[in-house]
mmCIF file of C-alpha atoms and ligand atoms in Angstrom:
data_model
loop_
_atom_site.group_PDB
_atom_site.id
_atom_site.type_symbol
_atom_site.label_atom_id
_atom_site.label_comp_id
_atom_site.label_asym_id
_atom_site.label_seq_id
_atom_site.Cartn_x
_atom_site.Cartn_y
_atom_site.Cartn_z
ATOM 1 C CA ASN S 194 -22.739 170.392 -34.717
ATOM 2 C CA SER S 195 -24.113 166.928 -34.385
ATOM 3 C CA ILE S 196 -20.884 164.960 -35.081
ATOM 4 C CA ASP S 197 -18.359 165.613 -32.274
ATOM 5 C CA ILE S 198 -14.654 165.897 -32.814
ATOM 6 C CA LEU S 199 -13.863 162.584 -31.121
ATOM 7 C CA SER S 200 -16.121 160.703 -33.553
ATOM 8 C CA ARG S 201 -14.500 162.610 -36.433
ATOM 9 C CA ALA S 202 -10.991 161.810 -35.260
ATOM 10 C CA LYS S 203 -11.725 158.142 -34.928
ATOM 11 C CA GLY S 204 -13.536 158.262 -38.248
ATOM 12 C CA CYS S 205 -10.542 159.896 -39.911
ATOM 13 C CA LEU S 206 -7.824 157.506 -38.651
ATOM 14 C CA LEU S 207 -9.970 154.328 -38.773
ATOM 15 C CA GLY S 208 -11.467 155.469 -42.118
ATOM 16 C CA LEU S 209 -7.948 155.646 -43.574
ATOM 17 C CA THR S 210 -6.946 152.352 -42.078
ATOM 18 C CA VAL S 211 -10.040 150.481 -43.245
ATOM 19 C CA GLY S 212 -9.791 151.967 -46.788
ATOM 20 C CA ASP S 213 -6.163 150.883 -46.927
ATOM 21 C CA ALA S 214 -6.802 147.395 -45.562
ATOM 22 C CA LEU S 215 -9.729 146.741 -47.878
ATOM 23 C CA GLY S 216 -8.004 148.240 -50.901
ATOM 24 C CA ALA S 217 -4.768 146.401 -50.332
ATOM 25 C CA ARG S 218 -5.869 143.148 -51.838
ATOM 26 C CA PHE S 219 -6.702 144.903 -55.129
ATOM 27 C CA GLU S 220 -3.683 147.184 -55.419
ATOM 28 C CA GLY S 221 -2.336 147.148 -58.988
ATOM 29 C CA GLN S 222 -5.346 145.331 -60.431
ATOM 30 C CA ALA S 223 -7.317 146.682 -63.346
ATOM 31 C CA ALA S 224 -10.928 147.784 -62.800
ATOM 32 C CA TYR S 225 -12.100 145.093 -65.193
ATOM 33 C CA TRP S 226 -10.995 142.259 -62.895
ATOM 34 C CA ILE S 227 -12.335 143.890 -59.677
ATOM 35 C CA THR S 228 -15.790 144.767 -61.150
ATOM 36 C CA ARG S 229 -16.157 141.220 -62.563
ATOM 37 C CA LYS S 230 -16.522 140.039 -59.003
ATOM 38 C CA TYR S 231 -17.901 143.136 -57.242
ATOM 39 C CA LYS S 232 -20.743 144.964 -59.044
ATOM 40 C CA SER S 233 -21.126 147.783 -56.529
ATOM 41 C CA PRO S 234 -19.403 149.328 -53.489
ATOM 42 C CA GLN S 235 -21.953 147.671 -51.239
ATOM 43 C CA GLN S 236 -21.149 144.316 -52.575
ATOM 44 C CA LEU S 237 -17.482 144.863 -51.945
ATOM 45 C CA ILE S 238 -18.002 146.261 -48.422
ATOM 46 C CA ASP S 239 -20.312 143.363 -47.574
ATOM 47 C CA ASN S 240 -17.848 140.788 -48.837
ATOM 48 C CA PRO S 241 -14.263 141.706 -47.853
ATOM 49 C CA PRO S 242 -11.784 139.427 -49.705
ATOM 50 C CA THR S 243 -10.472 137.926 -46.464
ATOM 51 C CA LYS S 244 -11.924 137.334 -42.975
ATOM 52 C CA GLU S 245 -9.343 139.668 -41.424
ATOM 53 C CA ILE S 246 -8.097 142.730 -43.327
ATOM 54 C CA TYR S 247 -4.527 144.029 -42.870
ATOM 55 C CA TYR S 248 -3.359 147.606 -43.413
ATOM 56 C CA THR S 249 -0.228 148.508 -45.443
ATOM 57 C CA ASP S 250 2.442 151.183 -45.465
ATOM 58 C CA ASP S 251 -0.268 153.891 -45.823
ATOM 59 C CA ALA S 252 -1.771 153.371 -42.430
ATOM 60 C CA GLN S 253 1.543 152.349 -40.884
ATOM 61 C CA MET S 254 3.067 155.705 -41.740
ATOM 62 C CA MET S 255 -0.170 157.549 -40.728
ATOM 63 C CA ILE S 256 0.268 156.037 -37.308
ATOM 64 C CA GLY S 257 3.792 157.504 -37.165
ATOM 65 C CA ILE S 258 2.496 160.961 -37.958
ATOM 66 C CA ALA S 259 -0.277 160.696 -35.368
ATOM 67 C CA GLU S 260 2.269 159.491 -32.782
ATOM 68 C CA ALA S 261 4.576 162.390 -33.647
ATOM 69 C CA LEU S 262 1.754 164.917 -33.262
ATOM 70 C CA CYS S 263 0.765 163.421 -29.905
ATOM 71 C CA GLN S 264 4.376 163.744 -28.685
ATOM 72 C CA ASP S 265 5.308 167.234 -29.977
ATOM 73 C CA GLY S 266 2.040 169.000 -30.829
ATOM 74 C CA CYS S 267 3.521 169.743 -34.324
ATOM 75 C CA ILE S 268 5.754 168.062 -36.896
ATOM 76 C CA GLU S 269 9.354 167.846 -35.658
ATOM 77 C CA GLU S 270 11.381 166.076 -38.342
ATOM 78 C CA LYS S 271 13.532 164.150 -35.813
ATOM 79 C CA THR S 272 10.575 162.687 -33.956
ATOM 80 C CA LEU S 273 8.675 161.943 -37.179
ATOM 81 C CA CYS S 274 11.674 159.937 -38.595
ATOM 82 C CA GLN S 275 12.019 158.061 -35.376
ATOM 83 C CA LYS S 276 8.362 157.042 -35.571
ATOM 84 C CA PHE S 277 8.610 156.035 -39.228
ATOM 85 C CA VAL S 278 11.623 153.909 -38.394
ATOM 86 C CA ASN S 279 10.119 152.341 -35.241
ATOM 87 C CA ASN S 280 7.011 151.367 -37.223
ATOM 88 C CA TYR S 281 8.850 150.285 -40.399
ATOM 89 C CA VAL S 282 7.935 146.779 -41.405
ATOM 90 C CA PRO S 283 8.990 146.277 -45.090
ATOM 91 C CA SER S 284 6.481 143.468 -45.563
ATOM 92 C CA ARG S 285 3.634 146.025 -45.308
ATOM 93 C CA GLY S 286 4.418 146.859 -48.916
ATOM 94 C CA TYR S 287 6.430 149.993 -49.317
ATOM 95 C CA ALA S 288 7.417 151.385 -52.753
ATOM 96 C CA ARG S 289 11.086 151.293 -53.808
ATOM 97 C CA GLY S 290 11.960 154.909 -53.188
ATOM 98 C CA ALA S 291 10.293 154.872 -49.719
ATOM 99 C CA ARG S 292 12.211 151.667 -48.856
ATOM 100 C CA LYS S 293 15.552 153.260 -49.733
ATOM 101 C CA VAL S 294 14.877 156.380 -47.680
ATOM 102 C CA LEU S 295 13.533 154.445 -44.661
ATOM 103 C CA LYS S 296 16.548 152.065 -44.689
ATOM 104 C CA ALA S 297 18.887 155.031 -44.669
ATOM 105 C CA MET S 298 16.946 156.603 -41.738
ATOM 106 C CA GLU S 299 17.147 153.282 -39.905
ATOM 107 C CA LYS S 300 20.978 153.182 -40.341
ATOM 108 C CA GLY S 301 21.475 156.812 -39.356
ATOM 109 C CA GLN S 302 22.603 157.664 -42.858
ATOM 110 C CA ASP S 303 21.935 160.884 -44.861
ATOM 111 C CA TYR S 304 18.330 160.065 -45.766
ATOM 112 C CA ARG S 305 17.652 163.577 -47.032
ATOM 113 C CA LYS S 306 20.271 163.135 -49.711
ATOM 114 C CA ILE S 307 18.626 159.936 -50.840
ATOM 115 C CA ALA S 308 15.156 161.456 -50.696
ATOM 116 C CA SER S 309 16.189 164.289 -52.955
ATOM 117 C CA SER S 310 18.259 162.245 -55.403
ATOM 118 C CA TYR S 311 16.890 158.712 -55.697
ATOM 119 C CA PHE S 312 14.329 160.095 -58.211
ATOM 120 C CA LYS S 313 15.203 163.111 -60.269
ATOM 121 C CA GLY S 314 13.807 166.128 -58.502
ATOM 122 C CA GLY S 315 12.686 163.963 -55.553
ATOM 123 C CA SER S 316 9.680 161.646 -55.273
ATOM 124 C CA PHE S 317 6.283 162.703 -56.589
ATOM 125 C CA GLY S 318 4.722 159.443 -55.303
ATOM 126 C CA ASN S 319 1.594 159.595 -53.225
ATOM 127 C CA GLY S 320 3.486 158.464 -50.101
ATOM 128 C CA GLY S 321 3.360 161.878 -48.468
ATOM 129 C CA ALA S 322 -0.376 162.255 -49.051
ATOM 130 C CA MET S 323 -1.368 158.672 -48.081
ATOM 131 C CA ARG S 324 -0.281 159.236 -44.501
ATOM 132 C CA VAL S 325 -0.990 162.958 -43.916
ATOM 133 C CA ALA S 326 -4.601 162.832 -42.667
ATOM 134 C CA PRO S 327 -3.788 163.261 -38.945
ATOM 135 C CA ILE S 328 -2.273 166.690 -39.749
ATOM 136 C CA GLY S 329 -5.516 167.965 -41.358
ATOM 137 C CA LEU S 330 -7.426 166.622 -38.414
ATOM 138 C CA PHE S 331 -5.135 168.040 -35.716
ATOM 139 C CA PHE S 332 -4.878 171.591 -37.147
ATOM 140 C CA TYR S 333 -8.351 171.762 -38.736
ATOM 141 C CA GLN S 334 -9.008 175.188 -37.264
ATOM 142 C CA ASP S 335 -5.898 176.719 -38.812
ATOM 143 C CA LEU S 336 -5.369 175.943 -42.464
ATOM 144 C CA GLN S 337 -1.975 177.711 -42.497
ATOM 145 C CA LYS S 338 -0.651 175.303 -39.915
ATOM 146 C CA VAL S 339 -2.183 172.483 -41.928
ATOM 147 C CA MET S 340 -0.168 173.624 -45.027
ATOM 148 C CA GLU S 341 3.094 174.095 -43.135
ATOM 149 C CA ASN S 342 2.960 170.902 -41.120
ATOM 150 C CA ALA S 343 1.876 168.903 -44.114
ATOM 151 C CA ARG S 344 4.881 170.198 -45.962
ATOM 152 C CA LEU S 345 7.199 169.338 -43.109
ATOM 153 C CA SER S 346 5.740 165.788 -42.925
ATOM 154 C CA SER S 347 6.378 165.232 -46.660
ATOM 155 C CA LEU S 348 10.030 166.424 -46.756
ATOM 156 C CA PRO S 349 11.780 163.426 -45.129
ATOM 157 C CA THR S 350 10.676 161.217 -48.067
ATOM 158 C CA HIS S 351 8.927 163.291 -50.708
ATOM 159 C CA THR S 352 10.678 166.497 -51.823
ATOM 160 C CA HIS S 353 9.329 166.928 -55.344
ATOM 161 C CA PRO S 354 6.938 169.943 -55.472
ATOM 162 C CA LEU S 355 4.127 167.780 -56.848
ATOM 163 C CA GLY S 356 4.605 165.285 -54.016
ATOM 164 C CA ILE S 357 4.519 168.107 -51.423
ATOM 165 C CA GLU S 358 1.520 169.867 -52.939
ATOM 166 C CA GLY S 359 -0.472 166.613 -53.091
ATOM 167 C CA THR S 360 0.273 166.080 -49.430
ATOM 168 C CA GLN S 361 -0.881 169.572 -48.550
ATOM 169 C CA LEU S 362 -4.107 169.378 -50.604
ATOM 170 C CA LEU S 363 -5.074 166.023 -49.039
ATOM 171 C CA ALA S 364 -4.397 167.516 -45.506
ATOM 172 C CA ILE S 365 -6.548 170.571 -46.404
ATOM 173 C CA ALA S 366 -9.356 168.302 -47.609
ATOM 174 C CA VAL S 367 -9.315 166.425 -44.308
ATOM 175 C CA ALA S 368 -9.262 169.755 -42.351
ATOM 176 C CA LEU S 369 -12.248 170.995 -44.318
ATOM 177 C CA ALA S 370 -14.130 167.773 -43.834
ATOM 178 C CA THR S 371 -13.424 167.928 -40.110
ATOM 179 C CA SER S 372 -14.863 171.458 -39.770
ATOM 180 C CA MET S 373 -17.829 171.041 -42.116
ATOM 181 C CA GLU S 374 -21.216 170.665 -40.413
ATOM 182 C CA LYS S 375 -23.258 170.522 -43.684
ATOM 183 C CA TRP S 376 -21.992 169.350 -47.024
ATOM 184 C CA ASP S 377 -21.189 172.312 -49.304
ATOM 185 C CA LYS S 378 -19.527 171.236 -52.525
ATOM 186 C CA GLU S 379 -18.909 174.795 -53.799
ATOM 187 C CA LEU S 380 -17.200 175.901 -50.607
ATOM 188 C CA PHE S 381 -15.230 172.654 -50.324
ATOM 189 C CA TYR S 382 -13.697 173.051 -53.812
ATOM 190 C CA GLU S 383 -13.315 176.824 -53.436
ATOM 191 C CA LYS S 384 -11.103 176.378 -50.399
ATOM 192 C CA LEU S 385 -9.077 173.637 -52.075
ATOM 193 C CA PHE S 386 -8.420 175.877 -55.065
ATOM 194 C CA ALA S 387 -7.361 178.590 -52.682
ATOM 195 C CA HIS S 388 -4.550 176.274 -51.435
ATOM 196 C CA CYS S 389 -3.581 175.004 -54.846
ATOM 197 C CA GLN S 390 -0.279 176.229 -56.179
ATOM 198 C CA SER S 391 0.455 174.522 -59.518
ATOM 199 C CA PRO S 392 -1.406 174.536 -62.839
ATOM 200 C CA GLU S 393 -1.152 170.727 -62.666
ATOM 201 C CA TYR S 394 -3.212 170.330 -59.533
ATOM 202 C CA ARG S 395 -5.512 173.134 -60.580
ATOM 203 C CA ALA S 396 -6.357 171.210 -63.803
ATOM 204 C CA GLN S 397 -6.858 167.987 -61.899
ATOM 205 C CA LEU S 398 -9.103 169.633 -59.274
ATOM 206 C CA GLU S 399 -11.117 171.259 -62.031
ATOM 207 C CA LYS S 400 -11.638 167.821 -63.595
ATOM 208 C CA ALA S 401 -12.614 166.392 -60.260
ATOM 209 C CA GLN S 402 -15.108 169.200 -59.522
ATOM 210 C CA LYS S 403 -16.869 168.726 -62.919
ATOM 211 C CA LEU S 404 -17.438 164.983 -62.376
ATOM 212 C CA GLU S 405 -21.099 164.141 -62.221
ATOM 213 C CA ASP S 406 -20.944 160.427 -61.731
ATOM 214 C CA CYS S 407 -18.580 157.851 -60.152
ATOM 215 C CA SER S 408 -18.365 156.075 -63.461
ATOM 216 C CA GLU S 409 -16.071 158.918 -64.548
ATOM 217 C CA LEU S 410 -13.873 158.823 -61.457
ATOM 218 C CA ALA S 411 -10.968 156.944 -63.091
ATOM 219 C CA THR S 412 -10.495 159.757 -65.559
ATOM 220 C CA VAL S 413 -8.879 161.754 -62.763
ATOM 221 C CA GLY S 414 -6.347 158.925 -62.345
ATOM 222 C CA ASN S 415 -5.640 155.836 -60.227
ATOM 223 C CA ALA S 416 -1.840 155.849 -60.265
ATOM 224 C CA ILE S 417 0.889 155.777 -57.598
ATOM 225 C CA THR S 418 1.749 159.427 -58.256
ATOM 226 C CA ALA S 419 0.260 162.071 -55.996
ATOM 227 C CA LEU S 420 -1.004 164.136 -58.993
ATOM 228 C CA GLU S 421 -2.968 161.142 -60.284
ATOM 229 C CA SER S 422 -4.432 159.916 -56.958
ATOM 230 C CA VAL S 423 -4.997 162.805 -54.563
ATOM 231 C CA PRO S 424 -7.613 164.601 -56.641
ATOM 232 C CA THR S 425 -9.234 161.244 -57.309
ATOM 233 C CA ALA S 426 -9.638 160.581 -53.621
ATOM 234 C CA ILE S 427 -11.008 164.081 -53.050
ATOM 235 C CA ALA S 428 -13.491 163.511 -55.909
ATOM 236 C CA SER S 429 -14.594 160.138 -54.599
ATOM 237 C CA PHE S 430 -15.487 161.789 -51.320
ATOM 238 C CA ALA S 431 -17.137 164.811 -52.956
ATOM 239 C CA LEU S 432 -19.268 162.569 -55.213
ATOM 240 C CA ASN S 433 -20.390 160.543 -52.161
ATOM 241 C CA PRO S 434 -20.254 162.921 -49.200
ATOM 242 C CA HIS S 435 -22.949 161.069 -47.226
ATOM 243 C CA SER S 436 -21.697 157.516 -47.704
ATOM 244 C CA PHE S 437 -18.438 156.080 -46.432
ATOM 245 C CA THR S 438 -19.226 152.818 -48.228
ATOM 246 C CA ASP S 439 -19.598 154.489 -51.654
ATOM 247 C CA THR S 440 -16.588 156.747 -51.068
ATOM 248 C CA ILE S 441 -14.140 153.911 -50.397
ATOM 249 C CA GLY S 442 -15.992 151.452 -52.589
ATOM 250 C CA HIS S 443 -15.699 153.557 -55.744
ATOM 251 C CA SER S 444 -12.074 154.357 -54.934
ATOM 252 C CA ILE S 445 -11.359 150.671 -55.068
ATOM 253 C CA LEU S 446 -13.575 149.655 -58.001
ATOM 254 C CA ILE S 447 -11.532 151.924 -60.350
ATOM 255 C CA GLY S 448 -8.478 149.701 -59.807
ATOM 256 C CA GLY S 449 -4.855 150.884 -59.734
ATOM 257 C CA ASP S 450 -3.585 152.225 -56.453
ATOM 258 C CA THR S 451 -6.615 151.042 -54.648
ATOM 259 C CA ASP S 452 -5.315 150.899 -51.048
ATOM 260 C CA THR S 453 -4.011 154.433 -51.305
ATOM 261 C CA VAL S 454 -6.940 156.148 -52.985
ATOM 262 C CA ALA S 455 -9.329 154.344 -50.581
ATOM 263 C CA ALA S 456 -7.125 155.288 -47.626
ATOM 264 C CA MET S 457 -7.070 158.973 -48.549
ATOM 265 C CA ALA S 458 -10.765 159.102 -49.420
ATOM 266 C CA GLY S 459 -11.660 157.123 -46.336
ATOM 267 C CA SER S 460 -9.804 159.580 -44.118
ATOM 268 C CA ILE S 461 -11.772 162.575 -45.548
ATOM 269 C CA SER S 462 -15.112 160.710 -45.417
ATOM 270 C CA GLY S 463 -14.463 159.504 -41.828
ATOM 271 C CA ALA S 464 -13.543 163.017 -40.718
ATOM 272 C CA PHE S 465 -16.820 164.386 -42.150
ATOM 273 C CA LEU S 466 -19.218 161.613 -41.162
ATOM 274 C CA GLY S 467 -17.661 160.334 -37.989
ATOM 275 C CA VAL S 468 -16.713 156.838 -36.962
ATOM 276 C CA GLU S 469 -20.405 155.718 -36.878
ATOM 277 C CA ALA S 470 -20.424 155.903 -40.694
ATOM 278 C CA ILE S 471 -17.820 153.186 -41.068
ATOM 279 C CA PRO S 472 -19.508 149.821 -41.676
ATOM 280 C CA GLN S 473 -19.151 147.765 -38.493
ATOM 281 C CA ASN S 474 -18.214 144.599 -40.394
ATOM 282 C CA LEU S 475 -15.057 146.387 -41.741
ATOM 283 C CA LEU S 476 -14.056 147.594 -38.288
ATOM 284 C CA ASP S 477 -14.578 144.073 -36.939
ATOM 285 C CA ALA S 478 -12.452 142.586 -39.728
ATOM 286 C CA LEU S 479 -9.596 145.069 -39.254
ATOM 287 C CA GLU S 480 -6.494 143.577 -37.622
ATOM 288 C CA ASN S 481 -6.315 144.324 -33.905
ATOM 289 C CA GLU S 482 -3.075 142.920 -32.686
ATOM 290 C CA GLY S 483 -0.266 145.300 -31.738
ATOM 291 C CA LYS S 484 -0.939 148.659 -33.493
ATOM 292 C CA GLY S 485 -4.284 147.605 -34.797
ATOM 293 C CA ARG S 486 -7.905 148.768 -34.367
ATOM 294 C CA ASP S 487 -7.826 149.478 -30.639
ATOM 295 C CA TYR S 488 -4.417 151.190 -30.740
ATOM 296 C CA ILE S 489 -5.570 153.430 -33.597
ATOM 297 C CA THR S 490 -8.774 154.256 -31.751
ATOM 298 C CA GLU S 491 -6.656 155.295 -28.716
ATOM 299 C CA LEU S 492 -4.408 157.380 -30.904
ATOM 300 C CA ALA S 493 -7.469 159.339 -32.175
ATOM 301 C CA GLU S 494 -8.536 159.891 -28.559
ATOM 302 C CA LYS S 495 -5.028 161.074 -27.573
ATOM 303 C CA MET S 496 -4.904 163.430 -30.503
ATOM 304 C CA VAL S 497 -8.236 165.027 -29.542
ATOM 305 C CA GLY S 498 -6.927 165.405 -25.950
ATOM 306 C CA LYS S 499 -3.881 167.257 -27.313
ATOM 307 C CA MET S 500 -6.011 169.451 -29.562
ATOM 308 C CA GLN S 501 -8.042 171.110 -26.824
HETATM 309 N N1 F2R I 59 4.431 150.024 -52.961
HETATM 310 C C1 F2R I 59 3.262 149.977 -53.085
HETATM 311 N N2 F2R I 59 2.720 148.914 -53.825
HETATM 312 C C2 F2R I 59 3.523 147.940 -54.493
HETATM 313 C C3 F2R I 59 3.111 146.682 -53.917
HETATM 314 C C4 F2R I 59 4.096 146.285 -52.796
HETATM 315 C C5 F2R I 59 4.432 144.838 -52.983
HETATM 316 N N3 F2R I 59 3.219 144.126 -53.108
HETATM 317 C C6 F2R I 59 5.116 144.306 -51.817
HETATM 318 O O1 F2R I 59 4.679 143.390 -51.153
HETATM 319 O O2 F2R I 59 6.229 144.830 -51.454
HETATM 320 N N4 F2R I 59 2.379 150.724 -52.422
HETATM 321 C C7 F2R I 59 2.728 151.785 -51.641
HETATM 322 O O3 F2R I 59 3.560 152.681 -52.389
HETATM 323 C C8 F2R I 59 2.782 153.875 -52.789
HETATM 324 C C9 F2R I 59 3.398 155.021 -52.152
HETATM 325 O O4 F2R I 59 4.716 155.189 -52.692
HETATM 326 P P1 F2R I 59 5.778 156.236 -52.154
HETATM 327 O O5 F2R I 59 5.841 156.103 -50.713
HETATM 328 O O6 F2R I 59 5.361 157.561 -52.703
HETATM 329 O O7 F2R I 59 7.102 155.673 -52.772
HETATM 330 P P2 F2R I 59 8.077 156.242 -53.917
HETATM 331 O O8 F2R I 59 8.960 155.113 -54.299
HETATM 332 O O9 F2R I 59 8.739 157.489 -53.382
HETATM 333 O O10 F2R I 59 7.169 156.646 -55.103
HETATM 334 C C10 F2R I 59 6.286 155.727 -55.737
HETATM 335 C C11 F2R I 59 6.628 155.500 -57.198
HETATM 336 O O11 F2R I 59 6.356 156.689 -58.015
HETATM 337 C C12 F2R I 59 7.297 156.712 -59.011
HETATM 338 N N5 F2R I 59 8.002 158.051 -58.900
HETATM 339 C C13 F2R I 59 8.019 158.862 -57.810
HETATM 340 N N6 F2R I 59 8.745 159.925 -58.044
HETATM 341 C C14 F2R I 59 9.278 159.842 -59.255
HETATM 342 C C15 F2R I 59 10.066 160.654 -60.080
HETATM 343 N N7 F2R I 59 10.593 161.860 -59.630
HETATM 344 N N8 F2R I 59 10.430 160.246 -61.363
HETATM 345 C C16 F2R I 59 9.897 159.084 -61.797
HETATM 346 N N9 F2R I 59 9.096 158.252 -61.086
HETATM 347 C C17 F2R I 59 8.783 158.655 -59.815
HETATM 348 C C18 F2R I 59 8.223 155.546 -58.909
HETATM 349 O O12 F2R I 59 7.758 154.507 -59.640
HETATM 350 C C19 F2R I 59 8.151 155.286 -57.413
HETATM 351 O O13 F2R I 59 8.525 153.975 -57.020
HETATM 352 C C20 F2R I 59 1.422 153.650 -52.302
HETATM 353 O O14 F2R I 59 0.660 153.089 -53.359
HETATM 354 C C21 F2R I 59 1.533 152.661 -51.140
HETATM 355 O O15 F2R I 59 0.363 151.846 -51.026
HETATM 356 MG MG1 MG I 60 -0.014 150.577 -49.331
HETATM 357 MG MG1 MG I 61 2.506 149.162 -45.557
HETATM 358 MG MG1 MG I 62 -0.934 151.994 -52.646
#
């Protein structure tokens, strides 16, 4: 295997963070407006909208999961919630359900009750999936552990079955990417289908698998729900397995939940290609104060130390 686990770990965490930070400026915009200015992924990556790029809730909560894994070696709900609360900065741009739950956690209130009742049936937003990558990375040799720990990581905020399943599928995609030495589309989707539980995700993954061109990517969805973004991120990677730039670039050019689809796709791509595949100008532009680029790099190193 030419790409070592340390490079994959850094690629995964930094790939997520860079995708989030680059996509953040376009979140909620229609593809039409983005592609008026940026004609290709390369153009977007070569010309980030600002000199410095800042991550949002996606990477901020990913950091919490990575910290919790480094501490306990698995997902313990109490530790995870402590990390989410310690890292919580509302201005990073959390959605309304997530804000309610995190505020309750912060105040020591019954956050589980809010998580299960704020939305009918619990949240099916993509907030569980956007942050889950470290779990796929950490347990990549044991897909059952990936499934179980991903579920546990979702529950504090996302209890709807479609929110949980999206979280698990993204984690599985990261685990597969971490272990793959050579790109094998058939095998990649076959293993994803094997971990798929609902007809809804099955249909979305079937659609993703059939795509032949990035121009069709948006048909899988670009929304804030897990069902309409997790399969899209998976497809963006599977259509561009050898290019980090194309993977996150196309995730952003389709508009909608750009930071999150690019974060998820970037974490898979980074785990497969390693940190060397992330364009240096994006890493240089990424915020570095506090829990920024260097801290996230050290987190990846710490995780690998804990894995062996
Ligand atoms: N919040 C955002 N972007 C908005 C921009 C922020 C703003 N600019 C600012 O500065 O504050 N992005 C982030 O949120 C997404 C992840 O959301 P999460 O964590 O899943 O939150 P939530 O609230 O649980 O779910 C998201 C929305 O999905 C709808 N929804 C969920 N479950 C539902 C249900 N059972 N029934 C009906 N609707 C449901 C709701 O509209 C939720 O608010 C990421 O994009 C991240 O980047
Ligand atoms: Mg965000
Ligand atoms: Mg944020
Ligand atoms: Mg988002």
